[in-house]
CSV table of C-alpha atoms and ligand atoms in Angstrom, one decimal:
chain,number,residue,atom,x,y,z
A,28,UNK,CA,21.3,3.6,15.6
A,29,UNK,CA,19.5,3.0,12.6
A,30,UNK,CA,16.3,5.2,12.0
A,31,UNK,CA,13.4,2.2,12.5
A,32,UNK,CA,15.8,0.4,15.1
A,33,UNK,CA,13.1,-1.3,17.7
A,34,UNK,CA,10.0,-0.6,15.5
A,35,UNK,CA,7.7,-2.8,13.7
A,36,UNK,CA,5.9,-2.9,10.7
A,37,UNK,CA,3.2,-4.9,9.6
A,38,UNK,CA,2.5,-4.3,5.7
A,39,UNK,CA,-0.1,-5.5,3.4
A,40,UNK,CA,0.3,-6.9,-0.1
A,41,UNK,CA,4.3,-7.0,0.7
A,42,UNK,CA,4.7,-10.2,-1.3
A,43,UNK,CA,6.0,-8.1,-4.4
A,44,UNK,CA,5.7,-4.3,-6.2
A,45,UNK,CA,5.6,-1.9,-4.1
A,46,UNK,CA,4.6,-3.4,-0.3
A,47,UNK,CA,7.7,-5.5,-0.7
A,48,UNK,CA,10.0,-3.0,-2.0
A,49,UNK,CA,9.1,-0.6,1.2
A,50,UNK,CA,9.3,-4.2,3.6
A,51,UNK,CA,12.5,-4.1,2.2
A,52,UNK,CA,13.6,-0.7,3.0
A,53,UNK,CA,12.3,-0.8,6.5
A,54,UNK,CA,14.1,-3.6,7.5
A,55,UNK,CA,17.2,-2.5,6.1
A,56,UNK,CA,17.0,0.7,8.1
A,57,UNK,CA,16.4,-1.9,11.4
A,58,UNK,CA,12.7,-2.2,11.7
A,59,UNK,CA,11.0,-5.9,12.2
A,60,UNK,CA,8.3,-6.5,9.2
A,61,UNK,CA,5.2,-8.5,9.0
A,62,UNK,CA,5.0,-9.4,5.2
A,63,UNK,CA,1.5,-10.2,4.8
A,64,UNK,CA,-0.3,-11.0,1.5
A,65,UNK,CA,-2.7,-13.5,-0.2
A,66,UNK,CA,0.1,-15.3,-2.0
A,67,UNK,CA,1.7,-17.1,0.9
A,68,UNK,CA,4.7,-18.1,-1.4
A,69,UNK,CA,6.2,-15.0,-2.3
A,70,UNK,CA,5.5,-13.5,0.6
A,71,UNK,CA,7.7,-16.1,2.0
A,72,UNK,CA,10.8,-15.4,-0.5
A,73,UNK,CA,10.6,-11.7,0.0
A,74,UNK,CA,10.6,-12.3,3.8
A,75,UNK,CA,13.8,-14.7,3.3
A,76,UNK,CA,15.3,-12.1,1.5
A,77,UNK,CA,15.1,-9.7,4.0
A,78,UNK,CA,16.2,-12.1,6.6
A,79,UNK,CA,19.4,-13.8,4.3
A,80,UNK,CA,20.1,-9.7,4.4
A,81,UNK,CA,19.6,-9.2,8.2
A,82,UNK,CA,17.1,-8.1,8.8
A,83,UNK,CA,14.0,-9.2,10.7
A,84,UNK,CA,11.1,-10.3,9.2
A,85,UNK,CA,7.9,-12.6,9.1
A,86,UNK,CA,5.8,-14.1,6.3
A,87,UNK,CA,2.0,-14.1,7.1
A,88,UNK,CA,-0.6,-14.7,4.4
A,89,UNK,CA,-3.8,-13.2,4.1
A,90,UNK,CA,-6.8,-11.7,2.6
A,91,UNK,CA,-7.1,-8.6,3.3
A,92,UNK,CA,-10.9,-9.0,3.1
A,93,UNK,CA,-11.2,-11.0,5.8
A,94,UNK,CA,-11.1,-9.5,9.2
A,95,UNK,CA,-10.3,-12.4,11.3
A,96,UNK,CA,-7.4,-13.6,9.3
A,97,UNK,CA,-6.4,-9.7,9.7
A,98,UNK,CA,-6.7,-9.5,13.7
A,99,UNK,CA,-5.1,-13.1,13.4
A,100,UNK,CA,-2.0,-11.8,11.8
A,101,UNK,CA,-1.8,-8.2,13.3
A,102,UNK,CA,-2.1,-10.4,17.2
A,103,UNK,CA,1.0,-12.6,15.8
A,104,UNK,CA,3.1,-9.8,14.6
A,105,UNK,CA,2.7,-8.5,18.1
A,106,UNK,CA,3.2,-11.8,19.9
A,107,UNK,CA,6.3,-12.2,17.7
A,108,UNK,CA,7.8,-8.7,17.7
A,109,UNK,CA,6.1,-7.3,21.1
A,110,UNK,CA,4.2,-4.3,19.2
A,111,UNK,CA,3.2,-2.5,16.5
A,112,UNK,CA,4.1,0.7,15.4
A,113,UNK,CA,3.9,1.0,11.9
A,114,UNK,CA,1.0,-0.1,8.9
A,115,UNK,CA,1.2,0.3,5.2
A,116,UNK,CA,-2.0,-1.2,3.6
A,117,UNK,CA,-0.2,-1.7,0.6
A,118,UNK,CA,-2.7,-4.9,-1.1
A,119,UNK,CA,-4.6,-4.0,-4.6
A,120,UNK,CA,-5.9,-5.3,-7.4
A,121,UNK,CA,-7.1,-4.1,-10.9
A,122,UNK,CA,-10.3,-5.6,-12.5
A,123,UNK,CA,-10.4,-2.7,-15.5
A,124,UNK,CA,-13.5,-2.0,-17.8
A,125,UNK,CA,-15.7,0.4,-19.3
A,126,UNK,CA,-19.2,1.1,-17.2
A,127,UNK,CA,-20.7,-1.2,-19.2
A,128,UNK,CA,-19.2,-4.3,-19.2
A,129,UNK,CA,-18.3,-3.3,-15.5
A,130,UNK,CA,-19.5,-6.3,-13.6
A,131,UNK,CA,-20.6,-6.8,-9.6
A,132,UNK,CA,-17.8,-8.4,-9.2
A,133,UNK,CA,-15.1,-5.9,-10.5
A,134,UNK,CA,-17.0,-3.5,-8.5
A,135,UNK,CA,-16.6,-5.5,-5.2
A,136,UNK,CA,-13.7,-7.2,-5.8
A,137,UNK,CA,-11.8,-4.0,-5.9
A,138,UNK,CA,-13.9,-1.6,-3.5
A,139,UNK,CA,-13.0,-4.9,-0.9
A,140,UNK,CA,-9.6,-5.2,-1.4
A,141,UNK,CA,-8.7,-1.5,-1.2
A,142,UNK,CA,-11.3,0.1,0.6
A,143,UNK,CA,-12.6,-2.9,3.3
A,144,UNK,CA,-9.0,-4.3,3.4
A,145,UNK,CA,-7.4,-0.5,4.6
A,146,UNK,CA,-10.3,-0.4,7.3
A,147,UNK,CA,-9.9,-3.9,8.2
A,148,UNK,CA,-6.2,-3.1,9.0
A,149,UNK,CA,-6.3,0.2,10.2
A,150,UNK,CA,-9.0,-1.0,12.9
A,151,UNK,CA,-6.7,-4.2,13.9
A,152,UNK,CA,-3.6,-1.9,14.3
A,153,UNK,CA,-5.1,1.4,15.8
A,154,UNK,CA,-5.8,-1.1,19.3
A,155,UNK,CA,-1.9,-1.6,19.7
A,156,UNK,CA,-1.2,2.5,18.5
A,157,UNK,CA,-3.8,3.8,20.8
A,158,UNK,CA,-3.0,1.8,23.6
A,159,UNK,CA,0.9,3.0,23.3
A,160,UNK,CA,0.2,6.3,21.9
A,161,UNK,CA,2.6,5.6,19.4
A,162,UNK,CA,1.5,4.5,16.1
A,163,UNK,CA,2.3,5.2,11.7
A,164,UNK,CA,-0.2,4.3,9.2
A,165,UNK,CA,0.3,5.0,5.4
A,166,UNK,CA,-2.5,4.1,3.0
A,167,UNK,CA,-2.0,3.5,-0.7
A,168,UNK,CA,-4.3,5.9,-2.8
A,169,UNK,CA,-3.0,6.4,-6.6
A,170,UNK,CA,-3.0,9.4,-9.5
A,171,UNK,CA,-6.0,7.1,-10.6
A,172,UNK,CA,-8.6,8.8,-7.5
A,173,UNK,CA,-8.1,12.0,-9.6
A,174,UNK,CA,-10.2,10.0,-12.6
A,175,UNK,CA,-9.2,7.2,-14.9
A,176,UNK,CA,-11.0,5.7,-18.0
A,177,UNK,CA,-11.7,2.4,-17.1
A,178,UNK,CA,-11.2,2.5,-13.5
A,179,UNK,CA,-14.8,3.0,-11.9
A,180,UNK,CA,-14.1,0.9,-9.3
A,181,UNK,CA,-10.5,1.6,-8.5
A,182,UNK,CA,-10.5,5.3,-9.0
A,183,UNK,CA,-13.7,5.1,-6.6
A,184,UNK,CA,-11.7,3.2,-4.2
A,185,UNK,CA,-8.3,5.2,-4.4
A,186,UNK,CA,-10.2,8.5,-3.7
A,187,UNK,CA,-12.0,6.7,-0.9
A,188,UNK,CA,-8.4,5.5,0.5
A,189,UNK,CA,-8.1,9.4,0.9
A,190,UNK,CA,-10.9,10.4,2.8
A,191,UNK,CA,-10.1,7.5,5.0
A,192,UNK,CA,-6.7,9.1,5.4
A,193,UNK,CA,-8.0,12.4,6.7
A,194,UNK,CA,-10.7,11.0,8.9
A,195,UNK,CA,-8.3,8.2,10.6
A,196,UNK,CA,-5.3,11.5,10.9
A,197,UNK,CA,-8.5,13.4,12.7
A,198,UNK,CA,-9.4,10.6,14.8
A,199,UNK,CA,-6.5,9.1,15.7
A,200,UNK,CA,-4.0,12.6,16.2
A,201,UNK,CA,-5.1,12.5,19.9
A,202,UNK,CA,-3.5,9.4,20.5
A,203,UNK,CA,-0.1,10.5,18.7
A,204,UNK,CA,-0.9,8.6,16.2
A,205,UNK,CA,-0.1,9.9,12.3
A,206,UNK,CA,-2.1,8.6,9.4
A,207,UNK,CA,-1.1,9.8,6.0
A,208,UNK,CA,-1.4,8.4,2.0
A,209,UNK,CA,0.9,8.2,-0.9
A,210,UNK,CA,-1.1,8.3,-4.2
A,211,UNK,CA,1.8,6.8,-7.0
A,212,UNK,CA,1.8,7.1,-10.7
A,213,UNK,CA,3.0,4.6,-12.8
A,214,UNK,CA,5.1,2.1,-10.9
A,215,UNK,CA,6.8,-0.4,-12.8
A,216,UNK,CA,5.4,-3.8,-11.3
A,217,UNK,CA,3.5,-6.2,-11.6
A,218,UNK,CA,-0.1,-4.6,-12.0
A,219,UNK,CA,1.0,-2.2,-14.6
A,220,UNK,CA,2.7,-4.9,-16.3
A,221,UNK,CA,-0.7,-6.6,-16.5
A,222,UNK,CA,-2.8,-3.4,-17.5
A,223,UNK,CA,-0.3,-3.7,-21.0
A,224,UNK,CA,-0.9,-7.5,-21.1
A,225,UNK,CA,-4.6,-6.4,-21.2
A,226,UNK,CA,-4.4,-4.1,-24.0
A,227,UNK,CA,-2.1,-6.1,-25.6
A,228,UNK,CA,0.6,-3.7,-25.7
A,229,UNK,CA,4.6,-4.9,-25.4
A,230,UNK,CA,5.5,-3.6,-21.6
A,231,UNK,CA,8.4,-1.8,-22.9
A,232,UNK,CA,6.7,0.2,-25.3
A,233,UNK,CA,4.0,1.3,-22.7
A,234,UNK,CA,6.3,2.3,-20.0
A,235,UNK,CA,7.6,4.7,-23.1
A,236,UNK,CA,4.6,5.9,-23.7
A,237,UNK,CA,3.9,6.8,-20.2
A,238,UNK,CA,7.0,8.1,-19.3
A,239,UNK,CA,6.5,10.4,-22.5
A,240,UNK,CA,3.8,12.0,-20.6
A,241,UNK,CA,5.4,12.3,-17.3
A,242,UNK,CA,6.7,15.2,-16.4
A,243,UNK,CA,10.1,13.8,-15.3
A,244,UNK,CA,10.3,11.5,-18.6
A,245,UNK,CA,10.6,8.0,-16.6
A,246,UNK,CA,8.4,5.7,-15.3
A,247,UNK,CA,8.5,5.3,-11.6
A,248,UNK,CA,10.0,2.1,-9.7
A,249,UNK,CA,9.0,0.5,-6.3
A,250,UNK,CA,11.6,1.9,-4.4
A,251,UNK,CA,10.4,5.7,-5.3
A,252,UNK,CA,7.2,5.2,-3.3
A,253,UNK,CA,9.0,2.8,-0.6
A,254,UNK,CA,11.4,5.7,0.1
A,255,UNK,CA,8.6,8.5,0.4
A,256,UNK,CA,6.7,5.7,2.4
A,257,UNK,CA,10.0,5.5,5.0
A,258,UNK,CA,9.7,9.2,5.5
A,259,UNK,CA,6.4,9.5,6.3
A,260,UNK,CA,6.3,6.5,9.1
A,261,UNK,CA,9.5,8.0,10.4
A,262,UNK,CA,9.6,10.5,13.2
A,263,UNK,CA,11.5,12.7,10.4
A,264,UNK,CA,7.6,13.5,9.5
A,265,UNK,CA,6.0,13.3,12.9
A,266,UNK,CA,3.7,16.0,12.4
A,267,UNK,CA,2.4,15.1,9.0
A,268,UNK,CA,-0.6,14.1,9.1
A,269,UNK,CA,-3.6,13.5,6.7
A,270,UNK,CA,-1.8,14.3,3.6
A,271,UNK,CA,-1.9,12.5,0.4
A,272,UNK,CA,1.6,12.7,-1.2
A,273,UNK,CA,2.0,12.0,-5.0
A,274,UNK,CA,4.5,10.1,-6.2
A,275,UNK,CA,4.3,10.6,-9.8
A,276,UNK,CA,6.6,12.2,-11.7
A,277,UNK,CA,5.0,15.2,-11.6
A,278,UNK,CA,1.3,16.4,-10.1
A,279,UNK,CA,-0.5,14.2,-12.2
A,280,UNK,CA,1.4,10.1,-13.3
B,311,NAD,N1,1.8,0.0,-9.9
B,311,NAD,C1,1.3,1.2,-10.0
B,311,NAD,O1,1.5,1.9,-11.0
B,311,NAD,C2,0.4,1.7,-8.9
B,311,NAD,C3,0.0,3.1,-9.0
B,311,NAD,C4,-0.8,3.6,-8.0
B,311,NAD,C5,-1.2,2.8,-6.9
B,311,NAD,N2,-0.8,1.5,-6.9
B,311,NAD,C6,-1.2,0.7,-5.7
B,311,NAD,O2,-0.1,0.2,-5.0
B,311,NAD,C7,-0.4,-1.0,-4.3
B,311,NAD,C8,0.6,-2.1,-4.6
B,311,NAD,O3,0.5,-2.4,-6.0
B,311,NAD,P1,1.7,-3.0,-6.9
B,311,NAD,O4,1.8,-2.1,-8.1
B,311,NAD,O5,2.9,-3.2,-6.0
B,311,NAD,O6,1.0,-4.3,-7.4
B,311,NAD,P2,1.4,-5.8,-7.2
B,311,NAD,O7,0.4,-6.6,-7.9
B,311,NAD,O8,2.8,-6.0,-7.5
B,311,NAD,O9,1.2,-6.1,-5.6
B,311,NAD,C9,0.0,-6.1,-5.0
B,311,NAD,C10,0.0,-7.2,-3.9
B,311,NAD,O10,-1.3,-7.2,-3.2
B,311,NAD,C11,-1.6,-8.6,-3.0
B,311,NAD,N3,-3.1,-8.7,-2.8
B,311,NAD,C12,-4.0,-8.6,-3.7
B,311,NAD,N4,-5.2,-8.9,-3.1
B,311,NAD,C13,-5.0,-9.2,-1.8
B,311,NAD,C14,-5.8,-9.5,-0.7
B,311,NAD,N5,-7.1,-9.7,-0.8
B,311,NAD,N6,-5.2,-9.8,0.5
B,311,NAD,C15,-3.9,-9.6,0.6
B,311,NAD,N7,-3.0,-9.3,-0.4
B,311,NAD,C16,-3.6,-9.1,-1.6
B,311,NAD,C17,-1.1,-9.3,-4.2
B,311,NAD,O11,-1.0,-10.7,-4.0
B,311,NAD,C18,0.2,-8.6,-4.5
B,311,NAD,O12,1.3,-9.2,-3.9
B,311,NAD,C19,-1.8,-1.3,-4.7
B,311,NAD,O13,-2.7,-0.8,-3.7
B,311,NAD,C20,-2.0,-0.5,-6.0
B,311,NAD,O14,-3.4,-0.2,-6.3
B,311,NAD,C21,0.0,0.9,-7.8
């Protein structure tokens, strides 16, 4: 039996990077996966992929913003798959800048996405969890909460995701419920490929430069955090809860 036989997973943000990358390794070790995002496209080829692989999955887009298209999509995972056991909020965005050329919009645009989008989900799945004591939910915080030039609004956000994290584990522990965060480093993907594009840097030359400064001496890749991520939404960890695990490279990515 395989370890997430007869579980399911709805994830956020799992058209690419890192949601799809731990869609993928759920399903490969037997769970059924939601893979919900704004881009309704690729979310649609990753899905394919798992399927053309065996596994089961569903394509649902979404804005994470928006908390009727998020009970809309958590209600259709269930009416397709029966429940819900697992969430990984996994959808972010990066609108970098100095304080002050910081506008309204990179402030809410990335305090939404991460911080109301991770509520938003975490309150549509908590009904099912709660209701069949059973539930996982893994939030994606990032080295970033610790401090980052540039990142007002997304280290603000990321440090945020963790106090969610230890609230929800609080709140929701009674109802067998664990709630825990991984907080990555650099992960080669798409957002970190466009934070080079931005500072007009060739992408192999600063993945060099961070892995220079990574403990471990590499960059990290989507499948690092996807296999921490497996761990901590498997019964393996069932009582872990409200812990923020680093997946950097070291203590700091
Ligand atoms: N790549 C890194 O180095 C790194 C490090 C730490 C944390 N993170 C976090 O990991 C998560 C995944 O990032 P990634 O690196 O895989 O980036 P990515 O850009 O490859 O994937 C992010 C996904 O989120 C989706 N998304 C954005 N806004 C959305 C919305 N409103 N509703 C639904 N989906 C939305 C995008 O379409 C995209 O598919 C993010 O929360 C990010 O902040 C990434």
């Amino acid at each position: 039996m395989a370890r997430f036989d007869g579980r399911v997973a709805f994830l956020t943000g799992a058209a690419r990077g890192i949601g799809a990358a731990t869609a993928r390794t759920l399903a490969a070790q037997g769970a059924a996966v939601a893979v919900t995002d704004l881009d309704a496209g690729p979310a649609e080829e990753t899905a394919a992929a798992i399927r053309a692989a065996g596994g089961k999955a569903l394509a649902i887009p979404l804005d994470v913003t928006n908390g009727e298209q998020v009970e809309a999509a958590v209600a259709r995972t269930v009416a397709e798959f029966g429940r819900l056991d697992i969430l990984v909020a996994c959808a972010g965005i990066i609108r970098d800048n100095l304080l002050f050329r910081m506008t309204d919009d990179d402030w809410d645009s990335v305090i939404d996405t991460h911080l109301k989008g991770s509520f938003l989900a975490a309150r549509a799945a908590q009904k099912h969890m709660v209701a069949q004591r059973y539930g996982k939910m893994v939030f994606t915080s990032s080295t970033s909460a610790l401090g980052n030039r540039g990142q007002t609004n997304y280290s603000t956000a990321k440090a945020g995701l963790q106090g969610m994290t230890r609230t929800l584990a609080i709140e929701l522990g009674p109802f067998n419920i664990n709630v825990n965060a991984i907080a990555p480093g650099f992960i080669e993907t798409r957002m970190t490929r466009a934070t080079a594009e931005r500072l007009g840097v060739d992408f192999e030359q600063f993945k060099a430069d961070a892995a220079s400064r990574i403990p471990l001496r590499r960059v990290g890749q989507p499948e690092d955090v996807a296999n921490v991520v497996a761990f901590l939404v498997s019964d393996e960890a069932s009582f872990v809860s409200g812990q923020i695990i680093y997946v950097a490279g070291g203590p700091r990515g």
